[in-house]
């Protein structure tokens, strides 16, 4: 990493004055507002906040899925703001693994083929990617479901395939956006345990509504109205977040 | 390769949709093949006509038959016309003739035609029965130039008492001083010609003529320069009108030009009209294909936007995703084309006939309406058909997918995942 610019030798992620502004017609939405953040290598970090607080936007900027409006985003020593599209594609392929709320498995590929997909993009040889994909699916306890299509798997199984796929290219950073949003609480607990385990080897950044799951993280970041809440104010923030989660669960019914 | 494979596999995601899309794309392909077969059939018909058609102009001195001793019709074309006509664009061949008449007993007269031995034996009024066929002896040959010889019609031979066994020895003498109500006397000595062949033409007047080498004619009738008739053949039927126009401009009132008008009429009306209609039909079919592909691929992009976003998030490049998308579009078109080709092989002929009868014939001049029944519209699959199918597939796939591709490339992974 370029220490002089990112300012932290041990940090995997450094954000300096990052803002993200969307335009929706005439309306301007400030999703992120002057975020300064540093996240070190390894460990599970939970990003908690109410709906529309900007947590997913932050995750997408870190994962090179989107570009910031202003500020600097350093990840794994790369200043993402200046990378061209092809550079961002390579960065996503080599450095980041994504876990989505809706699993986002390719429907007409089997579990094994879904896990092999990122390795194909990275140019890994066919035998090697098959072996690695089988190992990863074994690690998430799906070695008997290799040839199943996503529609033939349960929600928990699909998310485990997605986690295996996120690890396919051995990324330094795994980003999970509400990974248990479509799962029951028991399955969600298992998924968080899996992510926690993955966090011992690399950095895992998880966006969640659920404080109970966030409590499993090594570090919890709170975000509200596009700004990170200073760690001293977390207790007050937790009350707000808990209320939001409760409201959200009630709305879900 | 990964994305190409995904593109191929995407085809089979919904078999019902595949069948529906193949039918939607196949229908305009089928129409395209029908229109192409009509265009081809008319083109073939035109080519056949061009081979058989008379694309030759006849030129004579203005208001004259051009016979060197015919009362009131003795004007002939100046010799320099030959060089001028030879210089006209699209002129393939020029054949000069000299003509005279000679009185005979029993008949009013016989025709004497001076011809270069390499040129066609053209009888006066030859259009009525075709050109002469040698019955006995031989035809004129290149080495006969300047020699006082002749081939004579069987009528002339009978009048002169020449039998087949006499050929090569028998002679015929032309008395240039003899007159007739339409023939004036020339103050020239009689000309004796050795008969080397007897021909038949199929009609009485044609058989009352004799051909002599052109330079022998000039010497006999004392016509060192000038041309009675000049036959000018254009290099193709399409250029006949252009040649005629140039000749009229160049020669003005000096010459009458007799043109076979029907050739030009067919070329400029029937063929051109059908070709335009067929081209219009092909264009319409291609446009329909593009529209179908456009909507299908737009639907695909909308339906699978999240998938495209996911692939981008996993590290697929934009060109790779576009390649997969295009593969799917091209294969969809290819399946439609294949379906259309099979159906065309089965029903193409009768349907092409029907389309031609209902959709094309009404636009042709009335006397071409019978063409619908005479055209051979049986389906033909050749290199041209294959090229058209492949070209149309690529065109429809590329043009129809352009908007979808723009959407794919424009969106960031996150926007694509959220795209609705």
mmCIF file with all atom_site columns, C-alpha atoms in Angstrom, chain A residues 22 56 60 64-66 89 92-93 98 100 104-110 113 117-118 120-121 129 149 165 169, chain B residues 1-3 5-6 9-11 13 306-307 309-318 412-415 417-418:
data_model
loop_
_atom_site.group_PDB
_atom_site.id
_atom_site.type_symbol
_atom_site.label_atom_id
_atom_site.label_alt_id
_atom_site.label_comp_id
_atom_site.label_asym_id
_atom_site.label_entity_id
_atom_site.label_seq_id
_atom_site.pdbx_PDB_ins_code
_atom_site.Cartn_x
_atom_site.Cartn_y
_atom_site.Cartn_z
_atom_site.occupancy
_atom_site.B_iso_or_equiv
_atom_site.pdbx_formal_charge
_atom_site.auth_seq_id
_atom_site.auth_comp_id
_atom_site.auth_asym_id
_atom_site.auth_atom_id
_atom_site.pdbx_PDB_model_num
ATOM 1  C CA . UNK A 1 22  ? -27.111 10.221  -6.564  1.00 0.00 ? 22  UNK A CA 1
ATOM 2  C CA . UNK A 1 56  ? -24.819 -0.594  1.062   1.00 0.00 ? 56  UNK A CA 1
ATOM 3  C CA . UNK A 1 60  ? -20.303 -0.972  -3.105  1.00 0.00 ? 60  UNK A CA 1
ATOM 4  C CA . UNK A 1 64  ? -15.421 -1.242  -6.784  1.00 0.00 ? 64  UNK A CA 1
ATOM 5  C CA . UNK A 1 65  ? -19.029 -1.843  -7.781  1.00 0.00 ? 65  UNK A CA 1
ATOM 6  C CA . UNK A 1 66  ? -19.577 1.892   -7.972  1.00 0.00 ? 66  UNK A CA 1
ATOM 7  C CA . UNK A 1 89  ? -13.049 -5.352  -13.301 1.00 0.00 ? 89  UNK A CA 1
ATOM 8  C CA . UNK A 1 92  ? -13.168 -7.079  -8.355  1.00 0.00 ? 92  UNK A CA 1
ATOM 9  C CA . UNK A 1 93  ? -12.047 -10.363 -9.864  1.00 0.00 ? 93  UNK A CA 1
ATOM 10 C CA . UNK A 1 98  ? -19.208 -10.742 -3.000  1.00 0.00 ? 98  UNK A CA 1
ATOM 11 C CA . UNK A 1 100 ? -25.465 -10.876 -1.935  1.00 0.00 ? 100 UNK A CA 1
ATOM 12 C CA . UNK A 1 104 ? -27.349 -14.023 -7.097  1.00 0.00 ? 104 UNK A CA 1
ATOM 13 C CA . UNK A 1 105 ? -26.385 -17.468 -8.317  1.00 0.00 ? 105 UNK A CA 1
ATOM 14 C CA . UNK A 1 106 ? -26.549 -17.932 -12.071 1.00 0.00 ? 106 UNK A CA 1
ATOM 15 C CA . UNK A 1 107 ? -29.726 -20.017 -12.484 1.00 0.00 ? 107 UNK A CA 1
ATOM 16 C CA . UNK A 1 108 ? -28.675 -22.239 -15.374 1.00 0.00 ? 108 UNK A CA 1
ATOM 17 C CA . UNK A 1 109 ? -25.325 -23.212 -13.858 1.00 0.00 ? 109 UNK A CA 1
ATOM 18 C CA . UNK A 1 110 ? -24.846 -25.926 -11.233 1.00 0.00 ? 110 UNK A CA 1
ATOM 19 C CA . UNK A 1 113 ? -20.148 -24.248 -12.071 1.00 0.00 ? 113 UNK A CA 1
ATOM 20 C CA . UNK A 1 117 ? -17.143 -19.039 -12.613 1.00 0.00 ? 117 UNK A CA 1
ATOM 21 C CA . UNK A 1 118 ? -14.893 -16.375 -10.958 1.00 0.00 ? 118 UNK A CA 1
ATOM 22 C CA . UNK A 1 120 ? -12.766 -18.942 -15.191 1.00 0.00 ? 120 UNK A CA 1
ATOM 23 C CA . UNK A 1 121 ? -12.753 -15.141 -15.400 1.00 0.00 ? 121 UNK A CA 1
ATOM 24 C CA . UNK A 1 129 ? -10.703 -24.626 -10.790 1.00 0.00 ? 129 UNK A CA 1
ATOM 25 C CA . UNK A 1 149 ? -28.993 -26.027 -9.922  1.00 0.00 ? 149 UNK A CA 1
ATOM 26 C CA . UNK A 1 165 ? -18.071 -18.603 -4.900  1.00 0.00 ? 165 UNK A CA 1
ATOM 27 C CA . UNK A 1 169 ? -10.207 -16.540 -6.216  1.00 0.00 ? 169 UNK A CA 1
ATOM 28 C CA . UNK B 2 1   ? -14.971 -18.661 -23.922 1.00 0.00 ? 1   UNK B CA 1
ATOM 29 C CA . UNK B 2 2   ? -16.784 -18.746 -20.585 1.00 0.00 ? 2   UNK B CA 1
ATOM 30 C CA . UNK B 2 3   ? -19.220 -16.071 -21.639 1.00 0.00 ? 3   UNK B CA 1
ATOM 31 C CA . UNK B 2 5   ? -20.605 -20.925 -23.320 1.00 0.00 ? 5   UNK B CA 1
ATOM 32 C CA . UNK B 2 6   ? -22.989 -19.104 -21.012 1.00 0.00 ? 6   UNK B CA 1
ATOM 33 C CA . UNK B 2 9   ? -26.598 -22.249 -22.504 1.00 0.00 ? 9   UNK B CA 1
ATOM 34 C CA . UNK B 2 10  ? -28.840 -19.235 -22.011 1.00 0.00 ? 10  UNK B CA 1
ATOM 35 C CA . UNK B 2 11  ? -30.669 -20.249 -25.169 1.00 0.00 ? 11  UNK B CA 1
ATOM 36 C CA . UNK B 2 13  ? -33.377 -21.611 -20.329 1.00 0.00 ? 13  UNK B CA 1
ATOM 37 C CA . UNK B 2 306 ? -29.134 -8.625  -12.019 1.00 0.00 ? 306 UNK B CA 1
ATOM 38 C CA . UNK B 2 307 ? -27.328 -11.562 -13.582 1.00 0.00 ? 307 UNK B CA 1
ATOM 39 C CA . UNK B 2 309 ? -24.464 -7.138  -12.697 1.00 0.00 ? 309 UNK B CA 1
ATOM 40 C CA . UNK B 2 310 ? -23.454 -10.270 -10.804 1.00 0.00 ? 310 UNK B CA 1
ATOM 41 C CA . UNK B 2 311 ? -21.182 -11.410 -13.623 1.00 0.00 ? 311 UNK B CA 1
ATOM 42 C CA . UNK B 2 312 ? -19.567 -7.963  -13.619 1.00 0.00 ? 312 UNK B CA 1
ATOM 43 C CA . UNK B 2 313 ? -19.140 -8.176  -9.844  1.00 0.00 ? 313 UNK B CA 1
ATOM 44 C CA . UNK B 2 314 ? -17.467 -11.572 -10.225 1.00 0.00 ? 314 UNK B CA 1
ATOM 45 C CA . UNK B 2 315 ? -14.947 -10.152 -12.682 1.00 0.00 ? 315 UNK B CA 1
ATOM 46 C CA . UNK B 2 316 ? -16.478 -10.686 -16.113 1.00 0.00 ? 316 UNK B CA 1
ATOM 47 C CA . UNK B 2 317 ? -15.329 -7.980  -18.519 1.00 0.00 ? 317 UNK B CA 1
ATOM 48 C CA . UNK B 2 318 ? -17.764 -5.866  -20.546 1.00 0.00 ? 318 UNK B CA 1
ATOM 49 C CA . UNK B 2 412 ? -22.118 -0.275  -13.257 1.00 0.00 ? 412 UNK B CA 1
ATOM 50 C CA . UNK B 2 413 ? -22.371 -3.714  -11.612 1.00 0.00 ? 413 UNK B CA 1
ATOM 51 C CA . UNK B 2 414 ? -24.510 -2.238  -8.855  1.00 0.00 ? 414 UNK B CA 1
ATOM 52 C CA . UNK B 2 415 ? -26.800 -0.399  -11.220 1.00 0.00 ? 415 UNK B CA 1
ATOM 53 C CA . UNK B 2 417 ? -28.104 -5.628  -10.161 1.00 0.00 ? 417 UNK B CA 1
ATOM 54 C CA . UNK B 2 418 ? -30.668 -3.032  -9.134  1.00 0.00 ? 418 UNK B CA 1
#
